[in-house]
CSV table of N, CA and C in Angstrom, one decimal:
chain,number,residue,atom,x,y,z
A,281,UNK,N,-5.8,-89.1,-43.2
A,281,UNK,CA,-4.6,-89.2,-41.6
A,281,UNK,C,-5.0,-89.8,-40.8
A,282,UNK,N,-4.3,-90.3,-40.4
A,282,UNK,CA,-4.5,-92.3,-39.7
A,282,UNK,C,-4.4,-91.1,-37.7
A,283,UNK,N,-5.1,-91.8,-36.9
A,283,UNK,CA,-4.9,-91.7,-35.8
A,283,UNK,C,-3.3,-91.3,-36.0
A,284,UNK,N,-2.6,-90.1,-34.5
A,284,UNK,CA,-1.4,-89.7,-34.4
A,284,UNK,C,-1.5,-90.0,-33.2
A,285,UNK,N,-0.2,-90.8,-32.0
A,285,UNK,CA,-0.3,-90.0,-31.2
A,285,UNK,C,0.3,-89.5,-30.4
A,286,UNK,N,-0.2,-88.5,-29.6
A,286,UNK,CA,0.0,-87.2,-28.9
A,286,UNK,C,0.5,-87.1,-27.5
A,287,UNK,N,1.2,-86.2,-27.1
A,287,UNK,CA,1.3,-86.4,-26.2
A,287,UNK,C,1.0,-86.1,-25.1
A,288,UNK,N,0.4,-85.5,-23.5
A,288,UNK,CA,0.0,-84.0,-23.2
A,288,UNK,C,-0.2,-82.9,-23.3
A,289,UNK,N,1.6,-82.9,-23.3
A,289,UNK,CA,1.1,-81.7,-23.3
A,289,UNK,C,1.0,-81.2,-25.7
A,290,UNK,N,1.8,-82.2,-26.4
A,290,UNK,CA,0.6,-81.8,-27.9
A,290,UNK,C,-0.7,-81.9,-27.6
A,291,UNK,N,-1.2,-82.4,-26.8
A,291,UNK,CA,-2.8,-82.6,-27.0
A,291,UNK,C,-3.5,-81.3,-26.3
A,292,UNK,N,-3.1,-80.6,-25.2
A,292,UNK,CA,-3.6,-79.3,-24.5
A,292,UNK,C,-2.9,-78.3,-25.6
A,293,UNK,N,-2.1,-78.6,-26.4
A,293,UNK,CA,-1.1,-77.0,-27.3
A,293,UNK,C,-1.8,-77.5,-28.2
A,294,UNK,N,-2.4,-78.4,-28.5
A,294,UNK,CA,-4.2,-78.8,-30.1
A,294,UNK,C,-5.0,-78.0,-29.4
A,295,UNK,N,-5.7,-78.7,-28.3
A,295,UNK,CA,-6.9,-78.4,-28.8
A,295,UNK,C,-6.8,-77.2,-28.0
A,296,UNK,N,-5.9,-76.2,-27.3
A,296,UNK,CA,-6.5,-75.2,-26.9
A,296,UNK,C,-6.1,-74.1,-28.3
A,297,UNK,N,-6.0,-74.4,-29.8
A,297,UNK,CA,-6.2,-74.4,-31.0
A,297,UNK,C,-7.9,-74.3,-31.7
A,298,UNK,N,-8.0,-75.1,-30.7
A,298,UNK,CA,-9.7,-74.7,-30.8
A,298,UNK,C,-10.8,-73.1,-30.2
A,299,UNK,N,-10.1,-73.2,-29.7
A,299,UNK,CA,-10.7,-71.6,-28.3
A,299,UNK,C,-11.5,-71.2,-28.9
A,300,UNK,N,-12.7,-70.9,-28.8
A,300,UNK,CA,-13.4,-70.1,-30.1
A,300,UNK,C,-14.4,-70.5,-30.7
A,301,UNK,N,-13.8,-72.0,-31.0
A,301,UNK,CA,-14.9,-73.0,-31.6
A,301,UNK,C,-15.4,-73.6,-31.4
A,302,UNK,N,-16.8,-74.1,-32.1
A,302,UNK,CA,-18.1,-75.4,-31.4
A,302,UNK,C,-17.4,-76.7,-31.4
A,303,UNK,N,-17.6,-76.6,-30.5
A,303,UNK,CA,-16.7,-78.5,-30.1
A,303,UNK,C,-18.5,-79.4,-30.0
A,304,UNK,N,-18.1,-81.3,-30.1
A,304,UNK,CA,-18.9,-81.9,-29.6
A,304,UNK,C,-18.1,-82.6,-29.0
A,305,UNK,N,-18.2,-82.7,-28.2
A,305,UNK,CA,-17.9,-84.2,-27.8
A,305,UNK,C,-18.2,-86.2,-27.5
A,306,UNK,N,-17.8,-86.5,-27.8
A,306,UNK,CA,-19.1,-88.2,-27.2
A,306,UNK,C,-18.0,-88.9,-27.2
A,307,UNK,N,-18.9,-89.3,-25.8
A,307,UNK,CA,-18.1,-90.1,-24.3
A,307,UNK,C,-19.1,-91.5,-24.7
A,308,UNK,N,-18.3,-91.7,-24.4
A,308,UNK,CA,-18.3,-94.0,-25.0
A,308,UNK,C,-18.4,-94.7,-23.4
A,309,UNK,N,-18.9,-94.9,-22.4
A,309,UNK,CA,-18.1,-95.8,-22.0
A,309,UNK,C,-18.7,-96.7,-21.8
A,310,UNK,N,-18.7,-98.7,-20.7
A,310,UNK,CA,-19.2,-99.6,-21.4
A,310,UNK,C,-21.2,-99.6,-22.2
A,311,UNK,N,-21.9,-99.4,-21.7
A,311,UNK,CA,-23.3,-99.0,-22.3
A,311,UNK,C,-23.4,-98.1,-22.4
A,312,UNK,N,-23.1,-96.5,-22.7
A,312,UNK,CA,-23.4,-95.4,-22.7
A,312,UNK,C,-22.8,-94.7,-23.6
A,313,UNK,N,-23.7,-93.4,-24.2
A,313,UNK,CA,-23.2,-92.5,-25.2
A,313,UNK,C,-24.1,-91.4,-25.2
A,314,UNK,N,-22.6,-90.6,-24.2
A,314,UNK,CA,-23.1,-89.3,-24.2
A,314,UNK,C,-22.9,-88.2,-25.4
A,315,UNK,N,-23.4,-86.9,-25.5
A,315,UNK,CA,-22.9,-86.7,-26.2
A,315,UNK,C,-23.7,-85.1,-25.6
A,316,UNK,N,-21.9,-84.0,-26.0
A,316,UNK,CA,-22.3,-82.5,-25.5
A,316,UNK,C,-21.7,-81.8,-26.6
A,317,UNK,N,-22.5,-80.7,-26.5
A,317,UNK,CA,-21.7,-79.6,-28.3
A,317,UNK,C,-21.2,-78.6,-27.0
A,318,UNK,N,-21.1,-77.6,-27.6
A,318,UNK,CA,-20.2,-76.5,-26.6
A,318,UNK,C,-19.0,-75.1,-27.5
A,319,UNK,N,-20.1,-74.0,-27.2
A,319,UNK,CA,-18.9,-73.4,-27.6
A,319,UNK,C,-17.6,-73.2,-26.8
A,320,UNK,N,-16.4,-73.9,-27.6
A,320,UNK,CA,-15.2,-73.7,-26.3
A,320,UNK,C,-15.1,-72.1,-26.1
A,321,UNK,N,-14.3,-71.9,-24.8
A,321,UNK,CA,-14.1,-70.6,-24.7
A,321,UNK,C,-12.4,-71.3,-23.8
A,322,UNK,N,-12.2,-71.8,-23.4
A,322,UNK,CA,-10.9,-72.3,-22.4
A,322,UNK,C,-10.5,-73.9,-22.4
A,323,UNK,N,-9.6,-74.0,-22.1
A,323,UNK,CA,-8.7,-75.5,-21.8
A,323,UNK,C,-7.8,-75.7,-20.6
A,324,UNK,N,-8.5,-75.8,-19.6
A,324,UNK,CA,-7.9,-76.0,-18.3
A,324,UNK,C,-7.9,-77.1,-17.8
A,325,UNK,N,-6.9,-77.6,-16.8
A,325,UNK,CA,-6.9,-78.6,-15.6
A,325,UNK,C,-6.7,-78.9,-14.3
A,326,UNK,N,-7.0,-79.3,-14.0
A,326,UNK,CA,-7.4,-79.5,-11.7
A,326,UNK,C,-6.5,-80.8,-12.0
A,327,UNK,N,-5.8,-80.3,-11.1
A,327,UNK,CA,-4.5,-81.5,-9.8
A,327,UNK,C,-5.4,-81.4,-8.6
A,328,UNK,N,-5.9,-82.8,-8.1
A,328,UNK,CA,-7.0,-82.8,-6.8
A,328,UNK,C,-6.2,-84.2,-5.7
A,329,UNK,N,-5.6,-83.2,-5.5
A,329,UNK,CA,-4.4,-84.4,-4.4
A,329,UNK,C,-5.2,-84.6,-2.7
A,330,UNK,N,-5.8,-84.1,-2.5
A,330,UNK,CA,-6.7,-84.3,-1.5
A,330,UNK,C,-8.0,-85.4,-1.6
A,331,UNK,N,-7.9,-86.2,-2.7
A,331,UNK,CA,-8.8,-87.2,-2.7
A,331,UNK,C,-9.2,-88.2,-1.6
A,332,UNK,N,-10.6,-88.5,-1.6
A,332,UNK,CA,-10.8,-89.4,-0.2
A,332,UNK,C,-10.5,-90.9,-0.6
A,333,UNK,N,-11.2,-90.8,-1.7
A,333,UNK,CA,-11.4,-92.6,-3.5
A,333,UNK,C,-10.9,-92.5,-4.4
A,334,UNK,N,-11.2,-93.7,-4.7
A,334,UNK,CA,-10.9,-93.2,-6.5
A,334,UNK,C,-12.0,-93.1,-7.3
A,335,UNK,N,-13.5,-92.6,-6.9
A,335,UNK,CA,-13.6,-92.1,-7.5
A,335,UNK,C,-13.9,-90.5,-8.0
A,336,UNK,N,-12.7,-89.4,-7.0
A,336,UNK,CA,-12.3,-88.2,-7.4
A,336,UNK,C,-11.1,-88.6,-8.5
A,337,UNK,N,-10.9,-87.8,-9.4
A,337,UNK,CA,-9.7,-88.1,-10.6
A,337,UNK,C,-9.2,-87.5,-9.6
A,338,UNK,N,-7.3,-88.0,-9.8
A,338,UNK,CA,-6.3,-87.0,-9.0
A,338,UNK,C,-6.2,-86.4,-10.4
A,339,UNK,N,-7.0,-85.9,-11.5
A,339,UNK,CA,-6.4,-84.7,-12.8
A,339,UNK,C,-7.9,-85.0,-14.0
A,340,UNK,N,-7.8,-83.9,-14.1
A,340,UNK,CA,-9.3,-83.2,-15.5
A,340,UNK,C,-8.7,-82.8,-15.9
A,341,UNK,N,-8.9,-82.9,-17.1
A,341,UNK,CA,-9.5,-82.6,-18.3
A,341,UNK,C,-10.4,-80.8,-18.0
A,342,UNK,N,-10.7,-80.0,-18.9
A,342,UNK,CA,-11.7,-78.8,-18.0
A,342,UNK,C,-11.6,-78.0,-19.5
A,343,UNK,N,-13.1,-78.3,-19.8
A,343,UNK,CA,-13.0,-77.2,-21.2
A,343,UNK,C,-14.8,-77.1,-21.1
A,344,UNK,N,-14.2,-75.8,-21.1
A,344,UNK,CA,-14.8,-74.6,-20.0
A,344,UNK,C,-15.9,-73.6,-21.4
A,345,UNK,N,-17.2,-73.5,-21.5
A,345,UNK,CA,-18.1,-72.8,-22.5
A,345,UNK,C,-19.1,-73.3,-22.6
A,346,UNK,N,-20.2,-72.5,-22.4
A,346,UNK,CA,-21.7,-72.7,-22.6
A,346,UNK,C,-21.6,-73.7,-24.1
A,347,UNK,N,-22.7,-74.6,-23.5
A,347,UNK,CA,-23.6,-76.0,-24.4
A,347,UNK,C,-24.9,-76.2,-23.7
A,348,UNK,N,-24.6,-77.7,-24.3
A,348,UNK,CA,-26.0,-78.4,-24.3
A,348,UNK,C,-25.7,-79.6,-24.7
A,349,UNK,N,-26.6,-80.8,-23.6
A,349,UNK,CA,-25.6,-82.7,-23.4
A,349,UNK,C,-27.2,-82.6,-23.7
A,350,UNK,N,-27.3,-84.0,-24.4
A,350,UNK,CA,-28.1,-84.2,-24.4
A,350,UNK,C,-28.7,-85.7,-24.0
A,351,UNK,N,-29.5,-85.6,-22.9
A,351,UNK,CA,-30.7,-86.6,-21.6
A,351,UNK,C,-30.8,-87.8,-22.3
A,352,UNK,N,-32.0,-88.0,-21.3
A,352,UNK,CA,-31.6,-89.5,-21.5
A,352,UNK,C,-33.1,-89.9,-22.8
A,353,UNK,N,-33.7,-88.6,-23.3
A,353,UNK,CA,-34.6,-88.8,-24.6
A,353,UNK,C,-34.4,-88.8,-25.9
A,354,UNK,N,-33.0,-88.0,-26.0
A,354,UNK,CA,-32.3,-88.1,-26.5
A,354,UNK,C,-32.8,-86.5,-27.7
A,355,UNK,N,-32.8,-85.5,-26.5
A,355,UNK,CA,-33.5,-83.7,-26.7
A,355,UNK,C,-31.6,-83.8,-25.9
A,356,UNK,N,-32.0,-82.3,-26.6
A,356,UNK,CA,-30.8,-81.8,-25.4
A,356,UNK,C,-31.4,-80.8,-25.2
A,357,UNK,N,-30.5,-81.0,-23.7
A,357,UNK,CA,-30.3,-79.7,-22.6
A,357,UNK,C,-29.8,-78.7,-22.4
A,358,UNK,N,-29.1,-77.6,-21.2
A,358,UNK,CA,-28.0,-76.6,-21.0
A,358,UNK,C,-27.6,-77.8,-20.5
A,359,UNK,N,-26.1,-77.8,-20.3
A,359,UNK,CA,-25.6,-77.9,-19.6
A,359,UNK,C,-25.6,-77.2,-17.8
A,360,UNK,N,-25.6,-78.6,-17.6
A,360,UNK,CA,-25.3,-77.6,-15.7
A,360,UNK,C,-24.4,-76.4,-15.6
A,361,UNK,N,-23.0,-76.7,-16.3
A,361,UNK,CA,-22.4,-75.6,-15.4
A,361,UNK,C,-21.9,-75.1,-16.8
A,362,UNK,N,-21.5,-74.2,-17.0
A,362,UNK,CA,-20.7,-73.5,-18.3
A,362,UNK,C,-19.1,-74.7,-18.6
A,363,UNK,N,-18.8,-76.0,-17.7
A,363,UNK,CA,-18.1,-77.0,-18.6
A,363,UNK,C,-18.6,-78.2,-18.2
A,364,UNK,N,-17.3,-78.9,-19.3
A,364,UNK,CA,-17.4,-80.6,-18.7
A,364,UNK,C,-16.5,-80.8,-19.2
A,365,UNK,N,-16.2,-81.4,-18.2
A,365,UNK,CA,-15.0,-82.0,-17.1
A,365,UNK,C,-14.7,-83.6,-17.5
A,366,UNK,N,-13.9,-83.9,-17.7
A,366,UNK,CA,-12.6,-85.7,-18.8
A,366,UNK,C,-11.7,-85.7,-17.4
A,367,UNK,N,-12.4,-86.9,-16.5
A,367,UNK,CA,-11.5,-87.8,-15.3
A,367,UNK,C,-10.0,-88.0,-16.0
A,368,UNK,N,-8.9,-87.6,-15.1
A,368,UNK,CA,-7.8,-88.3,-16.3
A,368,UNK,C,-7.1,-89.0,-15.3
A,369,UNK,N,-6.5,-90.0,-16.2
A,369,UNK,CA,-4.6,-91.0,-15.3
A,369,UNK,C,-3.9,-90.8,-15.7
A,370,UNK,N,-2.6,-91.6,-15.4
A,370,UNK,CA,-1.1,-91.0,-16.1
A,370,UNK,C,-1.5,-92.5,-17.2
A,371,UNK,N,-2.0,-93.8,-17.4
A,371,UNK,CA,-2.6,-94.1,-18.6
A,371,UNK,C,-3.5,-93.5,-19.4
A,372,UNK,N,-3.7,-92.4,-19.7
A,372,UNK,CA,-4.5,-92.0,-20.6
A,372,UNK,C,-3.9,-91.2,-21.4
A,373,UNK,N,-3.8,-92.2,-23.2
A,373,UNK,CA,-4.0,-92.1,-24.2
A,373,UNK,C,-4.7,-91.0,-25.4
A,374,UNK,N,-3.6,-90.1,-25.9
A,374,UNK,CA,-4.4,-89.2,-27.0
A,374,UNK,C,-3.4,-89.4,-28.2
A,375,UNK,N,-4.7,-88.9,-28.8
A,375,UNK,CA,-4.6,-88.8,-30.1
A,375,UNK,C,-5.4,-88.3,-31.1
A,376,UNK,N,-5.0,-87.7,-31.9
A,376,UNK,CA,-5.6,-86.8,-33.0
A,376,UNK,C,-5.2,-87.3,-34.7
A,377,UNK,N,-6.2,-87.2,-35.2
A,377,UNK,CA,-6.3,-87.8,-37.2
A,377,UNK,C,-6.5,-86.8,-37.7
A,378,UNK,N,-6.4,-85.6,-37.2
A,378,UNK,CA,-6.4,-84.8,-38.5
A,378,UNK,C,-7.6,-83.5,-38.4
A,379,UNK,N,-8.8,-84.2,-37.7
A,379,UNK,CA,-10.1,-83.4,-37.3
A,379,UNK,C,-10.6,-83.9,-36.3
A,380,UNK,N,-10.3,-84.6,-35.6
A,380,UNK,CA,-11.1,-85.0,-34.4
A,380,UNK,C,-9.7,-85.7,-33.4
A,381,UNK,N,-10.0,-84.9,-31.9
A,381,UNK,CA,-9.3,-85.6,-31.1
A,381,UNK,C,-10.1,-86.9,-30.0
A,382,UNK,N,-8.9,-88.0,-30.3
A,382,UNK,CA,-9.5,-88.9,-29.1
A,382,UNK,C,-8.4,-89.0,-27.9
A,383,UNK,N,-9.4,-89.2,-26.6
A,383,UNK,CA,-9.0,-89.4,-25.4
A,383,UNK,C,-9.1,-91.0,-25.0
A,384,UNK,N,-8.8,-91.4,-24.2
A,384,UNK,CA,-9.1,-92.9,-24.0
A,384,UNK,C,-8.2,-92.9,-22.6
A,385,UNK,N,-9.3,-93.5,-21.9
A,385,UNK,CA,-8.9,-93.6,-19.7
A,385,UNK,C,-9.1,-94.5,-19.6
A,386,UNK,N,-9.1,-94.9,-18.2
A,386,UNK,CA,-9.8,-96.0,-17.4
A,386,UNK,C,-11.2,-96.0,-17.8
A,387,UNK,N,-12.1,-94.7,-17.1
A,387,UNK,CA,-13.5,-94.9,-17.1
A,387,UNK,C,-14.5,-95.0,-18.9
A,388,UNK,N,-13.6,-94.6,-20.1
A,388,UNK,CA,-14.4,-94.4,-21.1
A,388,UNK,C,-13.6,-93.9,-22.4
A,389,UNK,N,-14.1,-93.6,-23.4
A,389,UNK,CA,-13.4,-93.0,-24.6
A,389,UNK,C,-14.1,-91.7,-24.8
A,390,UNK,N,-13.4,-90.7,-25.5
A,390,UNK,CA,-14.0,-89.6,-25.8
A,390,UNK,C,-13.6,-89.1,-27.0
A,391,UNK,N,-13.9,-88.4,-27.8
A,391,UNK,CA,-13.9,-87.9,-29.2
A,391,UNK,C,-14.3,-85.9,-29.1
A,392,UNK,N,-13.3,-85.8,-29.3
A,392,UNK,CA,-13.7,-84.2,-29.6
A,392,UNK,C,-13.7,-84.0,-31.2
A,393,UNK,N,-14.5,-83.2,-31.8
A,393,UNK,CA,-14.6,-82.9,-32.5
A,393,UNK,C,-14.9,-81.3,-33.2
A,394,UNK,N,-14.7,-80.6,-34.2
A,394,UNK,CA,-15.2,-79.0,-34.0
A,394,UNK,C,-16.7,-79.2,-34.4
A,395,UNK,N,-17.7,-78.5,-34.9
A,395,UNK,CA,-19.2,-78.6,-34.8
A,395,UNK,C,-19.5,-78.5,-35.7
């Protein structure tokens, strides 16, 4: 199955169906690759209408659950908080290929798959 473009509503609906599952989040930025594994307990969104600058995103996808993140030494360590935040913008692209989600923003590309 190829990549299927999704609306934010379709993305949200499908991702919420993974609640209770173990997921792996891979973030790709310019010269950076991070991996996080977590037990997804819920999916939520935030709106930050009182932004001081563009560094703070207007919207964020919040993946809630306990997990581990890969550090600079390629070792896994506990997440500092039981949440993984993905900053969103209005131009974000959402897709699903049957086994993993892809989310492209102005800051990077994220893939979410079941562990």
